[in-house]
Coordinates of C-alpha atoms and ligand atoms in Angstrom, one line a residue:
M20 CA -0.9 10.2 25.6
P21 CA -2.2 13.6 24.6
G22 CA 0.6 16.4 24.4
K23 CA 0.2 20.1 24.0
G24 CA -1.7 19.8 20.7
G25 CA -4.8 18.2 22.6
T26 CA -6.7 15.7 20.9
F27 CA -8.9 15.1 17.7
E28 CA -11.6 12.5 17.3
T29 CA -11.9 9.3 15.4
R30 CA -15.6 8.5 14.4
S31 CA -17.3 5.2 13.2
P32 CA -18.0 5.0 9.6
V33 CA -21.0 2.9 10.4
D34 CA -23.0 5.6 12.3
E35 CA -20.5 8.6 12.8
S36 CA -20.5 7.9 16.6
L37 CA -17.3 8.8 18.6
I38 CA -15.0 5.8 18.8
A39 CA -12.2 7.7 20.9
P40 CA -10.2 10.9 21.2
V41 CA -6.7 10.6 19.9
A42 CA -3.6 12.7 20.8
L43 CA -3.1 15.4 18.1
G44 CA 0.7 15.2 17.5
T45 CA 2.6 18.6 16.8
A46 CA 5.7 19.4 15.5
A47 CA 7.2 19.3 18.9
D48 CA 5.9 15.7 19.4
I49 CA 7.6 14.7 16.2
D50 CA 10.9 16.3 17.3
A51 CA 10.8 14.4 20.6
A52 CA 10.1 11.1 18.7
A53 CA 12.8 11.9 16.2
Q54 CA 15.4 12.6 19.2
A55 CA 14.2 9.2 20.9
A56 CA 14.8 7.6 17.3
K57 CA 18.2 9.0 17.1
S58 CA 19.1 8.1 20.7
A59 CA 18.0 4.6 20.2
F60 CA 19.6 4.0 16.7
P61 CA 23.3 3.0 17.6
A62 CA 22.4 0.3 19.9
W63 CA 19.6 -1.0 17.6
A64 CA 21.7 -0.9 14.7
A65 CA 24.7 -2.7 16.5
M66 CA 22.5 -5.5 17.8
A67 CA 23.2 -8.9 16.4
G68 CA 20.8 -9.9 13.7
D69 CA 19.9 -12.9 15.3
R70 CA 18.4 -11.0 18.5
R71 CA 16.5 -8.4 16.2
K72 CA 15.2 -11.8 14.5
A73 CA 14.0 -13.1 18.0
I74 CA 12.4 -9.8 19.0
L75 CA 10.6 -9.6 15.6
H76 CA 9.2 -13.2 15.8
K77 CA 7.9 -12.3 19.2
I78 CA 6.0 -9.1 17.9
A79 CA 4.6 -11.6 15.2
D80 CA 3.5 -14.1 18.0
L81 CA 1.8 -11.2 19.8
I82 CA 0.1 -10.0 16.7
E83 CA -1.3 -13.5 16.1
E84 CA -2.5 -13.5 19.9
R85 CA -4.1 -10.2 19.5
A86 CA -5.3 -10.6 15.9
T87 CA -9.0 -10.6 16.8
E88 CA -8.7 -7.5 18.8
I89 CA -6.7 -5.8 15.9
A90 CA -9.2 -6.8 13.3
L91 CA -12.2 -5.5 15.4
C92 CA -10.6 -2.3 15.9
E93 CA -9.9 -2.0 12.3
C94 CA -13.4 -2.6 11.3
W95 CA -14.7 0.0 13.6
D96 CA -12.1 2.7 12.5
T97 CA -12.1 1.8 8.8
G98 CA -15.5 0.4 7.9
Q99 CA -13.9 -2.4 6.1
A100 CA -15.7 -5.9 6.4
W101 CA -14.7 -8.4 8.8
R102 CA -14.0 -11.0 6.3
F103 CA -11.0 -9.2 5.0
M104 CA -9.8 -7.2 8.1
S105 CA -9.3 -10.7 10.1
K106 CA -7.1 -11.6 7.2
A107 CA -5.2 -8.4 7.1
A108 CA -4.3 -8.5 10.8
L109 CA -2.6 -11.9 10.1
R110 CA -0.8 -10.4 7.2
G111 CA 0.8 -7.9 9.7
A112 CA 2.2 -11.0 11.6
E113 CA 3.6 -12.6 8.3
N114 CA 5.2 -9.4 7.5
F115 CA 7.1 -9.3 10.7
R116 CA 8.1 -13.2 10.5
Y117 CA 9.2 -12.9 6.8
F118 CA 11.6 -9.8 7.7
A119 CA 12.6 -11.4 11.0
D120 CA 14.1 -14.3 9.1
L121 CA 16.0 -11.7 6.7
A122 CA 17.4 -9.7 9.7
P123 CA 20.7 -11.8 10.2
S124 CA 21.6 -11.6 6.5
A125 CA 20.4 -7.9 6.0
R126 CA 23.9 -6.4 6.0
D127 CA 25.3 -8.9 3.5
G128 CA 27.0 -7.7 0.5
K129 CA 29.4 -8.8 -2.1
S130 CA 33.2 -9.3 -2.7
L131 CA 34.3 -7.9 -6.0
P132 CA 38.0 -8.6 -6.3
T133 CA 40.3 -6.9 -9.0
R134 CA 43.9 -8.0 -9.7
T135 CA 45.0 -4.9 -7.4
H136 CA 42.0 -4.4 -4.9
W137 CA 39.8 -6.6 -2.9
N138 CA 36.3 -4.9 -2.7
V139 CA 34.0 -5.7 -0.1
T140 CA 30.4 -4.4 -0.2
T141 CA 28.3 -4.1 3.0
R142 CA 25.0 -2.7 4.0
V143 CA 24.3 -0.6 6.9
P144 CA 21.0 0.8 8.1
I145 CA 20.3 4.3 7.0
G146 CA 19.4 5.9 10.3
P147 CA 16.0 6.8 12.0
V148 CA 13.3 6.7 9.2
G149 CA 9.8 8.1 9.1
V150 CA 6.9 5.9 8.1
I151 CA 3.7 7.6 7.0
T152 CA 0.7 5.4 6.3
P153 CA -2.9 5.9 4.8
W154 CA -6.3 4.9 6.3
N155 CA -7.0 1.9 4.2
T156 CA -6.0 -1.6 5.9
P157 CA -3.7 0.7 8.2
F158 CA -2.3 -2.3 10.4
M159 CA -1.1 -4.4 7.5
L160 CA 0.1 -1.6 5.6
S161 CA 2.3 0.0 8.6
T162 CA 3.9 -3.7 9.2
W163 CA 4.8 -3.7 5.7
K164 CA 7.0 -0.7 6.3
I165 CA 8.0 -1.1 10.0
A166 CA 9.1 -4.7 9.9
P167 CA 11.7 -4.2 7.1
A168 CA 13.0 -0.9 8.7
L169 CA 13.5 -2.9 12.1
A170 CA 15.0 -5.7 10.6
A171 CA 17.5 -3.6 8.8
G172 CA 18.6 -1.9 12.0
C173 CA 16.7 1.4 11.4
T174 CA 14.7 3.1 14.1
V175 CA 11.3 4.4 13.2
V176 CA 8.8 7.3 13.7
H177 CA 5.4 6.2 12.5
K178 CA 2.5 8.7 11.7
P179 CA -0.5 6.7 10.8
A180 CA -3.4 8.4 9.2
E181 CA -5.9 10.5 11.0
F182 CA -8.9 8.7 9.8
S183 CA -7.8 5.3 11.1
P184 CA -5.4 6.1 13.9
L185 CA -6.2 3.3 16.4
S186 CA -4.5 0.1 15.6
A187 CA -1.2 1.8 15.4
R188 CA -1.4 2.3 19.0
L189 CA -1.9 -1.8 19.2
L190 CA 1.2 -2.2 17.2
A191 CA 3.4 0.1 19.6
E192 CA 2.0 -1.8 22.7
I193 CA 2.8 -5.2 21.2
C194 CA 6.4 -4.0 20.2
H195 CA 6.9 -2.8 23.8
E196 CA 5.6 -6.0 25.1
A197 CA 7.9 -8.1 22.8
G198 CA 10.9 -6.4 24.3
L199 CA 11.7 -3.7 21.4
P200 CA 14.0 -1.4 23.2
P201 CA 12.6 2.0 24.0
G202 CA 13.1 4.6 21.3
V203 CA 13.1 2.1 18.5
L204 CA 9.6 2.5 17.5
N205 CA 7.8 5.8 18.0
L206 CA 4.3 6.6 17.3
V207 CA 2.8 10.2 16.7
N208 CA -0.7 10.4 15.7
G209 CA -1.9 13.6 14.0
F210 CA -2.7 15.2 10.7
G211 CA -0.6 15.4 7.5
E212 CA -0.2 19.0 7.4
G213 CA 1.1 19.1 11.0
A214 CA 3.0 16.1 12.4
G215 CA 3.1 14.5 8.9
R216 CA 5.0 17.4 7.5
A217 CA 7.0 18.0 10.5
L218 CA 8.3 14.4 10.1
T219 CA 9.2 14.9 6.5
E220 CA 11.1 18.0 7.4
H221 CA 13.0 16.7 10.4
P222 CA 16.7 16.7 9.9
D223 CA 17.5 13.8 11.8
I224 CA 15.0 11.6 9.9
K225 CA 17.0 10.0 7.0
A226 CA 14.4 8.5 4.8
I227 CA 10.6 8.6 4.5
A228 CA 8.4 5.4 3.6
F229 CA 5.2 6.9 2.5
V230 CA 1.9 5.1 1.3
G231 CA -0.9 7.5 0.3
E232 CA -2.1 9.6 -2.6
S233 CA 0.2 10.6 -5.5
R234 CA -0.3 14.4 -5.0
T235 CA 0.6 13.8 -1.3
G236 CA 3.7 12.2 -2.3
S237 CA 4.7 15.3 -4.5
M238 CA 4.1 17.4 -1.5
I239 CA 6.3 15.1 0.6
M240 CA 9.1 15.2 -1.9
R241 CA 9.0 19.2 -1.9
Q242 CA 8.9 19.0 2.0
G243 CA 11.8 16.6 2.2
S244 CA 14.1 18.2 -0.4
E245 CA 15.7 20.9 2.0
T246 CA 17.0 17.8 4.2
L247 CA 17.7 15.6 1.0
K248 CA 15.4 12.9 2.3
R249 CA 15.5 9.3 0.7
V250 CA 12.0 8.6 -0.3
H251 CA 10.0 5.4 -1.3
F252 CA 6.5 6.1 -2.4
E253 CA 3.5 3.8 -2.8
L254 CA 0.9 5.9 -4.5
G255 CA -2.3 5.6 -6.2
G256 CA -3.6 3.6 -9.0
K257 CA -6.3 3.3 -11.8
N258 CA -5.5 -0.4 -12.5
P259 CA -6.7 -2.2 -15.5
C260 CA -8.3 -5.7 -15.6
I261 CA -8.3 -6.7 -19.2
V262 CA -10.5 -9.6 -20.5
F263 CA -9.7 -11.0 -23.6
E264 CA -12.4 -13.1 -25.5
D265 CA -10.3 -16.3 -25.2
A266 CA -10.2 -16.1 -21.4
D267 CA -11.9 -18.4 -18.9
L268 CA -14.8 -16.0 -18.4
D269 CA -15.9 -17.6 -15.2
R270 CA -12.6 -16.9 -13.4
A271 CA -12.2 -13.6 -15.0
L272 CA -15.7 -12.7 -13.6
D273 CA -14.9 -13.8 -10.2
A274 CA -11.4 -11.9 -10.3
A275 CA -12.8 -8.8 -11.7
I276 CA -15.5 -8.6 -9.0
F277 CA -13.2 -9.4 -6.1
M278 CA -10.6 -6.9 -7.4
I279 CA -12.7 -3.8 -7.2
Y280 CA -15.4 -4.7 -4.7
S281 CA -13.1 -6.4 -1.8
L282 CA -12.0 -4.0 0.9
N283 CA -14.5 -1.6 -0.3
G284 CA -12.5 -1.0 -3.3
E285 CA -10.4 1.3 -1.0
R286 CA -7.2 -0.6 -2.0
C287 CA -4.4 0.8 -4.1
T288 CA -4.3 -2.4 -6.2
S289 CA -7.9 -2.5 -7.0
A290 CA -8.8 -3.1 -10.7
S291 CA -10.9 -0.1 -11.0
R292 CA -10.8 -0.2 -14.9
L293 CA -12.4 -3.1 -16.7
L294 CA -11.1 -3.4 -20.2
V295 CA -13.3 -6.0 -22.1
Q296 CA -13.0 -7.1 -25.6
D297 CA -16.1 -6.2 -27.8
S298 CA -17.1 -9.7 -28.7
I299 CA -17.7 -10.7 -25.3
A300 CA -18.6 -7.5 -23.7
D301 CA -22.5 -7.7 -23.5
N302 CA -22.4 -11.1 -21.9
F303 CA -19.6 -10.3 -19.5
H304 CA -21.6 -7.2 -18.4
D305 CA -24.8 -9.1 -17.9
M306 CA -22.9 -11.5 -15.8
L307 CA -21.2 -8.8 -13.9
V308 CA -24.4 -6.8 -13.2
M309 CA -26.3 -10.0 -11.9
R310 CA -23.4 -10.7 -9.3
I311 CA -23.0 -7.1 -8.4
N312 CA -26.6 -6.7 -7.3
R313 CA -26.1 -9.8 -5.1
I314 CA -23.1 -8.2 -3.2
K315 CA -24.2 -7.7 0.5
V316 CA -23.5 -4.1 1.6
G317 CA -23.7 -4.1 5.5
H318 CA -22.3 -3.6 9.0
P319 CA -18.5 -4.5 8.9
L320 CA -18.9 -6.9 11.8
D321 CA -21.4 -9.0 10.2
P322 CA -19.5 -11.9 8.8
R323 CA -21.9 -12.1 5.6
T324 CA -20.8 -8.4 4.7
E325 CA -19.1 -7.9 1.7
I326 CA -19.0 -4.1 1.4
G327 CA -18.9 -2.0 4.5
P328 CA -19.3 1.9 4.8
L329 CA -16.8 4.3 3.2
I330 CA -14.2 5.8 5.7
H331 CA -15.7 9.1 6.1
Q332 CA -18.1 11.6 4.7
T333 CA -15.7 13.6 2.5
H334 CA -14.7 10.3 0.8
F335 CA -18.4 9.1 0.4
D336 CA -19.1 12.7 -1.2
K337 CA -16.3 12.1 -3.5
V338 CA -17.4 8.8 -4.6
T339 CA -21.0 9.8 -5.1
D340 CA -19.7 12.9 -7.1
Y341 CA -18.0 10.4 -9.5
V342 CA -21.4 8.8 -10.0
A343 CA -22.8 12.1 -11.1
I344 CA -19.8 12.9 -13.3
G345 CA -20.1 9.4 -14.9
K346 CA -23.6 9.9 -15.9
A347 CA -23.1 13.5 -17.1
D348 CA -20.2 12.5 -19.1
G349 CA -22.5 9.9 -20.8
A350 CA -21.4 6.5 -19.6
T351 CA -24.2 3.8 -18.6
L352 CA -24.9 3.4 -15.0
A353 CA -25.5 -0.3 -15.0
A354 CA -25.3 -1.1 -11.3
G355 CA -25.3 0.7 -8.0
G356 CA -24.6 4.4 -7.5
A357 CA -27.1 4.7 -4.6
R358 CA -26.5 5.4 -0.9
V359 CA -27.7 2.6 1.4
G360 CA -29.6 3.8 4.4
D361 CA -29.3 7.2 6.0
A362 CA -26.7 6.8 8.5
G363 CA -23.2 6.0 7.9
W364 CA -21.3 5.9 4.6
F365 CA -22.8 3.2 2.7
I366 CA -23.1 3.1 -1.0
R367 CA -24.2 0.1 -3.4
P368 CA -21.4 -1.3 -5.5
T369 CA -21.2 0.9 -8.7
L370 CA -20.6 -0.2 -12.3
F371 CA -20.4 2.2 -15.2
T372 CA -20.3 0.5 -18.6
D373 CA -19.7 2.0 -22.1
A374 CA -17.2 4.5 -20.7
T375 CA -14.8 5.9 -23.1
P376 CA -10.9 6.0 -22.1
N377 CA -10.8 9.9 -21.6
M378 CA -13.7 10.2 -19.3
R379 CA -12.9 11.4 -15.9
I380 CA -14.2 8.0 -14.3
A381 CA -11.8 6.1 -16.6
Q382 CA -8.7 8.4 -15.8
E383 CA -9.2 9.4 -12.0
E384 CA -8.6 7.2 -8.9
V385 CA -12.0 6.9 -7.2
F386 CA -10.8 4.7 -4.6
G387 CA -14.2 3.2 -3.7
P388 CA -16.6 0.1 -4.9
F389 CA -16.6 1.8 -8.2
L390 CA -15.8 0.1 -11.6
T391 CA -15.5 1.6 -14.9
S392 CA -15.8 -0.6 -18.0
I393 CA -14.4 0.3 -21.4
R394 CA -14.7 -2.0 -24.6
F395 CA -11.8 -2.8 -26.9
K396 CA -11.3 -4.2 -30.4
D397 CA -7.9 -5.8 -30.2
D398 CA -4.8 -6.3 -28.5
S399 CA -3.2 -2.7 -29.6
E400 CA -6.2 -0.8 -28.5
A401 CA -6.5 -2.6 -25.2
L402 CA -2.8 -1.6 -24.7
E403 CA -3.5 1.9 -25.6
I404 CA -6.4 2.3 -23.3
A405 CA -4.5 0.4 -20.6
N406 CA -1.5 2.6 -20.6
G407 CA -3.5 5.8 -21.2
V408 CA -3.4 6.8 -17.6
V409 CA -1.0 8.8 -15.4
Y410 CA -0.7 5.6 -13.0
G411 CA 0.9 2.2 -13.3
L412 CA 0.7 0.2 -10.3
T413 CA -1.1 -3.2 -11.2
G414 CA -2.4 -4.9 -14.3
Y415 CA -4.6 -8.0 -14.4
V416 CA -4.6 -9.8 -17.9
W417 CA -7.1 -12.6 -18.7
T418 CA -6.1 -14.8 -21.6
N419 CA -5.6 -18.5 -22.3
D420 CA -3.2 -17.6 -25.1
M421 CA 0.4 -17.3 -23.2
S422 CA 2.1 -15.9 -25.9
R423 CA -0.3 -13.1 -26.0
A424 CA -0.1 -12.7 -22.4
L425 CA 3.7 -12.3 -22.5
R426 CA 3.6 -9.9 -25.4
F427 CA 1.0 -7.8 -23.6
S428 CA 2.5 -7.7 -20.2
E429 CA 5.9 -6.9 -21.6
K430 CA 4.2 -3.5 -22.9
L431 CA 2.0 -2.9 -20.0
E432 CA 2.9 -0.1 -18.0
A433 CA 2.7 -1.4 -14.6
G434 CA 4.9 -2.3 -11.6
M435 CA 3.2 -5.6 -10.9
I436 CA 1.0 -7.8 -13.3
W437 CA -0.9 -10.9 -12.6
V438 CA -2.0 -13.1 -15.5
N439 CA -5.2 -15.2 -15.0
S440 CA -5.1 -14.3 -11.2
E441 CA -6.3 -11.7 -8.7
N442 CA -3.8 -10.0 -6.8
V443 CA -2.0 -12.7 -4.8
R444 CA 1.0 -11.4 -2.7
H445 CA 4.3 -13.4 -2.4
L446 CA 6.6 -11.6 0.1
P447 CA 9.9 -12.0 -1.6
T448 CA 8.4 -10.4 -4.9
P449 CA 9.0 -6.8 -5.6
F450 CA 5.8 -4.5 -4.9
G451 CA 5.4 -1.2 -6.1
G452 CA 4.5 1.2 -9.2
V453 CA 5.6 3.1 -12.1
K454 CA 4.6 6.6 -13.3
A455 CA 2.5 8.4 -10.7
S456 CA 2.0 5.2 -8.6
G457 CA 5.3 5.1 -6.9
I458 CA 9.0 5.1 -6.6
G459 CA 10.9 2.3 -5.3
R460 CA 10.1 -1.4 -4.5
D461 CA 9.2 -3.2 -1.3
G462 CA 9.5 -7.0 -0.7
G463 CA 12.5 -9.4 -0.3
D464 CA 15.8 -7.8 -0.5
W465 CA 14.3 -4.6 -2.2
S466 CA 13.2 -3.2 1.0
F467 CA 16.6 -3.4 2.5
D468 CA 17.7 -1.3 -0.6
F469 CA 15.7 1.4 0.7
Y470 CA 16.5 1.0 4.5
M471 CA 20.1 0.6 4.2
E472 CA 23.2 2.4 2.6
T473 CA 25.4 0.3 0.5
K474 CA 29.1 0.9 1.3
N475 CA 32.1 -0.2 -0.6
T476 CA 35.5 -0.8 1.2
S477 CA 38.5 -1.5 -1.0
F478 CA 41.7 -3.2 0.2
A479 CA 44.8 -2.7 -1.8
L480 CA 46.8 -5.9 -2.3
G481 CA 50.0 -3.9 -2.5
Q482 CA 50.6 -4.8 -6.2
H483 CA 49.9 -1.6 -7.9
N484 CA 52.0 1.6 -8.6
I485 CA 50.6 4.8 -6.9
Q486 CA 51.3 8.0 -8.9
R487 CA 54.1 9.8 -7.0
L488 CA 53.2 13.5 -7.1
G489 CA 55.9 15.9 -5.9
A490 CA 58.4 13.0 -5.8
Ligands
NAD516 P1 -3.2 10.7 1.6 O1 -2.2 10.9 1.0 O2 -4.3 11.7 1.9 O3 -2.7 10.4 3.4 C1 -1.7 9.4 3.6 C2 -0.8 9.8 4.7 O4 -0.1 11.1 4.4 C3 -1.6 10.2 6.0 O5 -1.0 9.8 7.1 C4 -1.9 11.8 6.0 O6 -1.8 12.4 7.2 C5 -0.5 12.0 5.5 N1 0.0 13.3 4.9 C6 -1.0 14.0 4.2 N2 -0.4 15.1 3.9 C7 0.8 15.2 4.4 C8 2.1 16.2 4.1 N3 1.8 17.3 3.6 N4 3.2 15.7 4.7 C9 3.3 14.6 5.3 N5 2.4 13.7 5.4 C10 1.0 13.9 4.9 O7 -3.9 9.2 1.4 P2 -5.1 8.6 2.1 O8 -6.4 9.2 1.6 O9 -4.9 8.3 3.6 O10 -5.0 7.1 1.3 C11 -5.6 6.8 0.1 C12 -4.4 6.7 -1.0 O11 -3.3 6.0 -0.6 C13 -5.0 6.4 -2.3 O12 -4.5 7.1 -3.2 C14 -4.3 4.9 -2.5 O13 -4.4 4.4 -3.7 C15 -3.1 5.0 -1.8 N6 -2.6 4.0 -1.4 C16 -1.4 3.2 -2.1 C17 -0.8 2.2 -1.8 C18 0.2 1.4 -2.5 O14 0.9 0.5 -2.1 N7 0.6 1.9 -3.9 C19 -1.4 1.5 -0.7 C20 -2.5 1.9 0.1 C21 -2.9 3.2 -0.4

């Protein structure tokens, strides 16, 4: 519902047509949402875990029922292809189910007895939290934050990205229908500088779970410093896919292509740097180019489409600027680089080969269907290149020599590493990055470490001497 801030427009990346006006949240709207979250917190936090579990499962049921509608909405709003978004909506339901089952045990702690004291640790929800999400796969990413927060007993104010604001509204409707009490989940659409900033500065918001660019993370840290916010950051990446000469090259090829061109390459875990061993590089590049040239760019709702339009013109301009930068810096444009059609923000999947590690296209996050390939001679050179960026989110290692895989992974600076695999998520495992790619981990119990405070209560057993001052 529009407040005093009026509205902003969300437009289709396919043809720039208007999809819908969206309420433009202001600092006053954030304040109202934070007050609602604060009022609803005591009752939600005190609710038995079993009841929270039932409500979260109901939310998952309703997401499954409305998965097609959610996916359609996301395809229009983000430009991402149906083949991926139809699965992403269901991942949202899985996130709710997984954390629903953990709700009853979220408070569990330890008993740590000594001779004189019985220590009991418990966990309590931290309070109302802010969730700020980006425009790529918005529904799935917001459930990844909101589900554990609700399971922990926190109340939430969600500020979705301004470029894909629509599906958050569907989640709010679903939560309402599932019986989530009023004030437990509050949605404020708007821009980063307005609503986003106000959320990070609000004194009643105890923590901020943020997914977005690394430089926005720095801003949020500054903005939240006055109120000593706890922060959890999932930020950018320039993730390496390292292919050794002894790898299963057919599987490595499939995974390398999938990990940069699926979801338009607009995914934090995309493998945007290919590090390929010299001895196999020419052959691997030839196979890569042949496959890339067959990738179907098209309307996101066409089930054959593999790459849809980029989210908006500014992002399209950024990606095409990197094509010019790559050429100017002397890398070889081996595939793509060109716009498709003259309406919407479609671009051919792009590959630069023979890049050197310090080129901008080998260092900076492009966040599009844009792959930079770099050659290496041996393991130590591969490691130096792989670690030679500011980011450290994921790494993909391809080799059939498991001792090499172990040695290499141990030294690879990344929060998550897959050996001989594309990115396959298992929800109990920790998700997050090192260096400029993030702070904190999600997944399993790690999520509760963020949304909850750990508290120790120490019961004296009456057997120790207390110092008697003034006696
Ligand atoms: P962004 O940082 O521009 O925006 C993300 C969100 O932050 C939006 O909701 C925006 O409105 C808000 N925001 C912007 N400025 C703010 C401020 N000063 N205070 C508070 N909120 C503010 O990111 P984006 O362009 O929407 O998303 C792309 C980025 O997200 C990429 O860098 C990508 O790697 C990253 N990402 C990371 C992960 C991960 O898990 N590590 C997942 C998805 C996306």
